[in-house]
PDB file of C-alpha atoms and ligand atoms in Angstrom:
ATOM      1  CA  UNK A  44     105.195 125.734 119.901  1.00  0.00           C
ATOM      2  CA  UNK A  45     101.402 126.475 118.884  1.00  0.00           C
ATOM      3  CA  UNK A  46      99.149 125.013 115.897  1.00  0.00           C
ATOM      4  CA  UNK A  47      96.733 127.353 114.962  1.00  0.00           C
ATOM      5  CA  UNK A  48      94.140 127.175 112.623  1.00  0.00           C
ATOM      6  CA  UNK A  49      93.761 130.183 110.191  1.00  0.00           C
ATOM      7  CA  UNK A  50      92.190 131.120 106.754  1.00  0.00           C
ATOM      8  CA  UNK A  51      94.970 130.603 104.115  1.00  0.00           C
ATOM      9  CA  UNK A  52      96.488 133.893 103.859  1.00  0.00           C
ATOM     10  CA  UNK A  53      96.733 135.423 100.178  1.00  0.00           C
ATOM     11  CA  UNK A  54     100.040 135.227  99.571  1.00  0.00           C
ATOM     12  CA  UNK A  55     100.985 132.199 101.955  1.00  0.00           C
ATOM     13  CA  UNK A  56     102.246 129.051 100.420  1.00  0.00           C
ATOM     14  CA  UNK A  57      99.321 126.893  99.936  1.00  0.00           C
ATOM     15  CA  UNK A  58     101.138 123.397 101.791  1.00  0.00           C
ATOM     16  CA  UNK A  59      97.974 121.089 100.894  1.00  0.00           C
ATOM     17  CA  UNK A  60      97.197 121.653  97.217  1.00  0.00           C
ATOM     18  CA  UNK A  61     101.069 121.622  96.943  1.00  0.00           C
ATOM     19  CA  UNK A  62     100.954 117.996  98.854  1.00  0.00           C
ATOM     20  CA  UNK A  63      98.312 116.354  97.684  1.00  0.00           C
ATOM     21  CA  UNK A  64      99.521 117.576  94.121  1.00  0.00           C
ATOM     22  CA  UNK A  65     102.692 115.997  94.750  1.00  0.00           C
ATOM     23  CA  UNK A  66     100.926 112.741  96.335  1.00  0.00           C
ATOM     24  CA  UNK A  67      98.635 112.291  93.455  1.00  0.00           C
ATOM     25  CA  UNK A  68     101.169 112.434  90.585  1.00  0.00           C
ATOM     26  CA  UNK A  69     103.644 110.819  92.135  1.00  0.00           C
ATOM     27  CA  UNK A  70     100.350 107.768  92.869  1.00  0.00           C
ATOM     28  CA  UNK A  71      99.306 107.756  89.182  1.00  0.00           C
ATOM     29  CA  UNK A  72     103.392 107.964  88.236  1.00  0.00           C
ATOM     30  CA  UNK A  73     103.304 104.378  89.904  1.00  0.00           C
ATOM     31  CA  UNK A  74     100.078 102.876  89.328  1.00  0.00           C
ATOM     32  CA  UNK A  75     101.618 103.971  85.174  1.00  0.00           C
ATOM     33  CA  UNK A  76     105.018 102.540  86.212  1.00  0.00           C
ATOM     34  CA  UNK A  77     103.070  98.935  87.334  1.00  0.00           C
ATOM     35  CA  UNK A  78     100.942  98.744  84.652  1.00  0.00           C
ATOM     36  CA  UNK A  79     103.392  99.105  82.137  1.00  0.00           C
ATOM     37  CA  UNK A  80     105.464  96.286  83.806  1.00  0.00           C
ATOM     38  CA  UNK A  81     109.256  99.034  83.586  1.00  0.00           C
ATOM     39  CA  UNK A  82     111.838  97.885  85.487  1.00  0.00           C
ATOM     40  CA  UNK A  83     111.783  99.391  88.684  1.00  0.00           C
ATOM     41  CA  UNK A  84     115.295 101.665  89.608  1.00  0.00           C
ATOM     42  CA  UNK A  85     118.022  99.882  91.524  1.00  0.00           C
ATOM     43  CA  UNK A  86     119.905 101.214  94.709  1.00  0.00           C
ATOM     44  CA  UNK A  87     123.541 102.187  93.626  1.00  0.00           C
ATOM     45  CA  UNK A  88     124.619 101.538  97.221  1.00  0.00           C
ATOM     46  CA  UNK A  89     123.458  98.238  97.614  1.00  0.00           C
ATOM     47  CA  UNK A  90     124.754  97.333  94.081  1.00  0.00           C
ATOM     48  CA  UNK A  91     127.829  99.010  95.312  1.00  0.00           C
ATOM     49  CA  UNK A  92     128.228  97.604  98.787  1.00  0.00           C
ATOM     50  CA  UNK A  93     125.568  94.617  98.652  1.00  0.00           C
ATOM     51  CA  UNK A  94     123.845  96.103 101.609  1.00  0.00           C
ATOM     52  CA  UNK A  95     120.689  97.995 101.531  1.00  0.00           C
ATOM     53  CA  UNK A  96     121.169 102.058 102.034  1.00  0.00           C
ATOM     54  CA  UNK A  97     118.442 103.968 104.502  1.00  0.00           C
ATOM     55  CA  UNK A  98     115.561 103.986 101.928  1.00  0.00           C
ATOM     56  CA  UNK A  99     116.321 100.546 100.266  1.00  0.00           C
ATOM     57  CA  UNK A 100     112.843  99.063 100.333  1.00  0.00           C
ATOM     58  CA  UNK A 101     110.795 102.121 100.042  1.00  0.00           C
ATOM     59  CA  UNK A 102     109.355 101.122  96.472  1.00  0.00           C
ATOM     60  CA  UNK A 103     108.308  97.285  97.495  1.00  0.00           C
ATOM     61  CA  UNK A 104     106.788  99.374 100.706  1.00  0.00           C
ATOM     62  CA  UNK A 105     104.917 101.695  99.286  1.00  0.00           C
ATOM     63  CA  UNK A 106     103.737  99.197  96.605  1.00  0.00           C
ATOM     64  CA  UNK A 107     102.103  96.604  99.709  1.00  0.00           C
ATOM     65  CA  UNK A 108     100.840  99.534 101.116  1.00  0.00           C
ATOM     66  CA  UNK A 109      99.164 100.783  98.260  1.00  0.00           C
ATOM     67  CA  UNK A 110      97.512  96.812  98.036  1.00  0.00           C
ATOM     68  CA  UNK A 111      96.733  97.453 101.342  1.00  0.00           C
ATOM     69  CA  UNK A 112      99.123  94.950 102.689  1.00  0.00           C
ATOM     70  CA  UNK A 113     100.571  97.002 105.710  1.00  0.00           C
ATOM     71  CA  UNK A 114     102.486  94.435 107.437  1.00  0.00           C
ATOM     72  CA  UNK A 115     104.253  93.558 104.496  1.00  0.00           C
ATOM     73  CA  UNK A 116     104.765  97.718 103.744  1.00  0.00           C
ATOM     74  CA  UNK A 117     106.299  98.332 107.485  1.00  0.00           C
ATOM     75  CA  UNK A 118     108.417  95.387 106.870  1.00  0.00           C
ATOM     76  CA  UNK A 119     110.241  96.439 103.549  1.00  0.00           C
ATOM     77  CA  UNK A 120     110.882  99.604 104.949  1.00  0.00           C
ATOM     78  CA  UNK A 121     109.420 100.563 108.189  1.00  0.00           C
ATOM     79  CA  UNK A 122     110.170 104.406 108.111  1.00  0.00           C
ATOM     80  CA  UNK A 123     108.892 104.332 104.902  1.00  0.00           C
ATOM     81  CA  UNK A 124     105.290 102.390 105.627  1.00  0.00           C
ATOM     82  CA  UNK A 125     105.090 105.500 108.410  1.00  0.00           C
ATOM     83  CA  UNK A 126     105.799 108.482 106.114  1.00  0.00           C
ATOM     84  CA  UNK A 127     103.103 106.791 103.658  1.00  0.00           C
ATOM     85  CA  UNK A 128     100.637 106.600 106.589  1.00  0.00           C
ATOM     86  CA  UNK A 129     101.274 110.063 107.846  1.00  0.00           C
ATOM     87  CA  UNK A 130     101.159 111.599 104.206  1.00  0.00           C
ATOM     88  CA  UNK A 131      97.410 109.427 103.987  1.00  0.00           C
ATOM     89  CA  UNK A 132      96.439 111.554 106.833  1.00  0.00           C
ATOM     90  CA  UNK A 133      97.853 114.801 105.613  1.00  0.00           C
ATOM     91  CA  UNK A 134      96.309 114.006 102.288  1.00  0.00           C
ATOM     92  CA  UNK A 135      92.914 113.013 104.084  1.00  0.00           C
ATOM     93  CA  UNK A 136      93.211 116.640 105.557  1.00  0.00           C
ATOM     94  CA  UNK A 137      94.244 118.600 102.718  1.00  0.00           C
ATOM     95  CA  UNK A 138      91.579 117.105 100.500  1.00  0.00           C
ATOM     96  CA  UNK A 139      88.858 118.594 103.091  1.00  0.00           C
ATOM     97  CA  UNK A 140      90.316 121.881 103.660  1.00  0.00           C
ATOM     98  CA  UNK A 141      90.527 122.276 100.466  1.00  0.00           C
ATOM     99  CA  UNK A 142      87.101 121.325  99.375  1.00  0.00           C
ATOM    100  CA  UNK A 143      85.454 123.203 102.427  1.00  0.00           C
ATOM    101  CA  UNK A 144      87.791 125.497 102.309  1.00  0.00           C
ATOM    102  CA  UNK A 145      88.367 125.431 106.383  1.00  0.00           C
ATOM    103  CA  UNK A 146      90.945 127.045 108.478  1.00  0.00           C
ATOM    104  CA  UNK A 147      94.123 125.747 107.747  1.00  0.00           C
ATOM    105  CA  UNK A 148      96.155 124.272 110.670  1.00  0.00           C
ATOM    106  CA  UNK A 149      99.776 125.613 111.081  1.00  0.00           C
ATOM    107  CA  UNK A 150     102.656 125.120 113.783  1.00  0.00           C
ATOM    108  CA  UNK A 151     103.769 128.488 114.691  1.00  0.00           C
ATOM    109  CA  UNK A 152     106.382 129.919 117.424  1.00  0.00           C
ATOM    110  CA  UNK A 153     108.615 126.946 117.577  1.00  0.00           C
ATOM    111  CA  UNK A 154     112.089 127.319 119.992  1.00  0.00           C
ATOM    112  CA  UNK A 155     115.189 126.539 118.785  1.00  0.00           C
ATOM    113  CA  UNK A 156     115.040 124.119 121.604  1.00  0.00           C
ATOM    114  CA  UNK A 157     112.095 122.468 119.600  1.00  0.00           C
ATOM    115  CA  UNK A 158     113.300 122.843 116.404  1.00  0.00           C
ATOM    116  CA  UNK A 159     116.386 120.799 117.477  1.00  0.00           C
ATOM    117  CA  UNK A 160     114.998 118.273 118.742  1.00  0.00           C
ATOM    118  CA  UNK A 161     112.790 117.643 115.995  1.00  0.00           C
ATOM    119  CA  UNK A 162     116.242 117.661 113.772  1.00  0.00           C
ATOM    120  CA  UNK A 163     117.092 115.115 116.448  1.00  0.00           C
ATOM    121  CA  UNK A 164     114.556 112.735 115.956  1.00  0.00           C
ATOM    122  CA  UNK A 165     114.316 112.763 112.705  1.00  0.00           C
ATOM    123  CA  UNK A 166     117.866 111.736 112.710  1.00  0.00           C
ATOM    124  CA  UNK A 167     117.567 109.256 115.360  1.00  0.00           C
ATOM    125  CA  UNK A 168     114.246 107.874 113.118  1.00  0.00           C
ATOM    126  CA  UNK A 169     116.628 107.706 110.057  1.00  0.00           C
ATOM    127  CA  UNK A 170     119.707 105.936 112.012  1.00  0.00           C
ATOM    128  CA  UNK A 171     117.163 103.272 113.688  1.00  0.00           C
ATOM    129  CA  UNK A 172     115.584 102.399 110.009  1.00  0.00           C
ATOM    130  CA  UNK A 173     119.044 101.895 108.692  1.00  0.00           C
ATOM    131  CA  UNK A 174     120.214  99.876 111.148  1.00  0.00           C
ATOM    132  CA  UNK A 175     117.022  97.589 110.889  1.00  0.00           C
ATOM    133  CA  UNK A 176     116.763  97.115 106.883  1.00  0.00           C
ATOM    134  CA  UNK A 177     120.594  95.665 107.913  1.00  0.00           C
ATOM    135  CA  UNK A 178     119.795  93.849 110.413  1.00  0.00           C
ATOM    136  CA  UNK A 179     116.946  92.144 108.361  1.00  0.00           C
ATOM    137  CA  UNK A 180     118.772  91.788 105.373  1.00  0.00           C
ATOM    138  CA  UNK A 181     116.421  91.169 102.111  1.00  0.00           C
ATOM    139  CA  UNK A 182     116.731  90.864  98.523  1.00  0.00           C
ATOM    140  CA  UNK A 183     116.625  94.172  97.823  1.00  0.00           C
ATOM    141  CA  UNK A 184     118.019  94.157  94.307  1.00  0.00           C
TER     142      UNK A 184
HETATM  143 ZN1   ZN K 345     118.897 101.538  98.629  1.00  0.00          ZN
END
């Protein structure tokens, strides 16, 4: 595995406009959604099965975080409190490439050994959030 850092190439996929897009509508969809006072979507599964699925939580998480509350984010959902701080840090380095228009870093060369065990601990990431939001069973409806 290497991360390089290149000029955007001009026909590459252009990952941090598309991200921090993505980030900022999806922000201003739920600062709208709050303000508004809608009912926020409930989990089929846990209506289902009255326990909470993988990303039960994820809503009331990224909701603290947003406040700035991050112990209360990480404990609603703590795989979702760490995907909000790593897309913060993506976002923090998209909006600078983007506006100096630097090099633009990119993992290249990966194994299959590498590859694999990134499928692995994303799995194993997924599995150990899961079994905590049942272990610490909340009202999540
Ligand atoms: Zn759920």
């Amino acid at each position: 595995m290497r991360i390089t850092a290149r000029p955007l190439a001009p026909d590459e996929i252009d990952y941090e406009l598309i991200t921090l897009s993505v980030t900022v509508a999806a922000l201003a969809l739920l600062i709208g959604w709050n303000a508004l006072h809608l009912p926020w979507p409930i989990c089929a599964f846990h209506a289902l099965t009255a326990h909470p699925c993988a990303t039960c939580g994820a809503t009331r998480s990224a909701i603290a975080f947003f406040h700035g509350q991050f112990m209360t984010s990480a404990r609603w959902n703590p795989l979702a409190f760490a995907a909000y701080c790593g897309i913060s840090i993506f976002d923090s380095y998209a909006l600078i490439v983007l506006i100096t228009r630097a090099r633009r870093l990119r993992v290249t060369q990966m194994t299959l050994l590498e590859k694999n065990i990134v499928r692995a601990l994303v799995v194993a990431m997924l599995a150990l959030n899961w079994i905590y939001l049942l272990a610490h069973t909340r009202n999540f409806a």
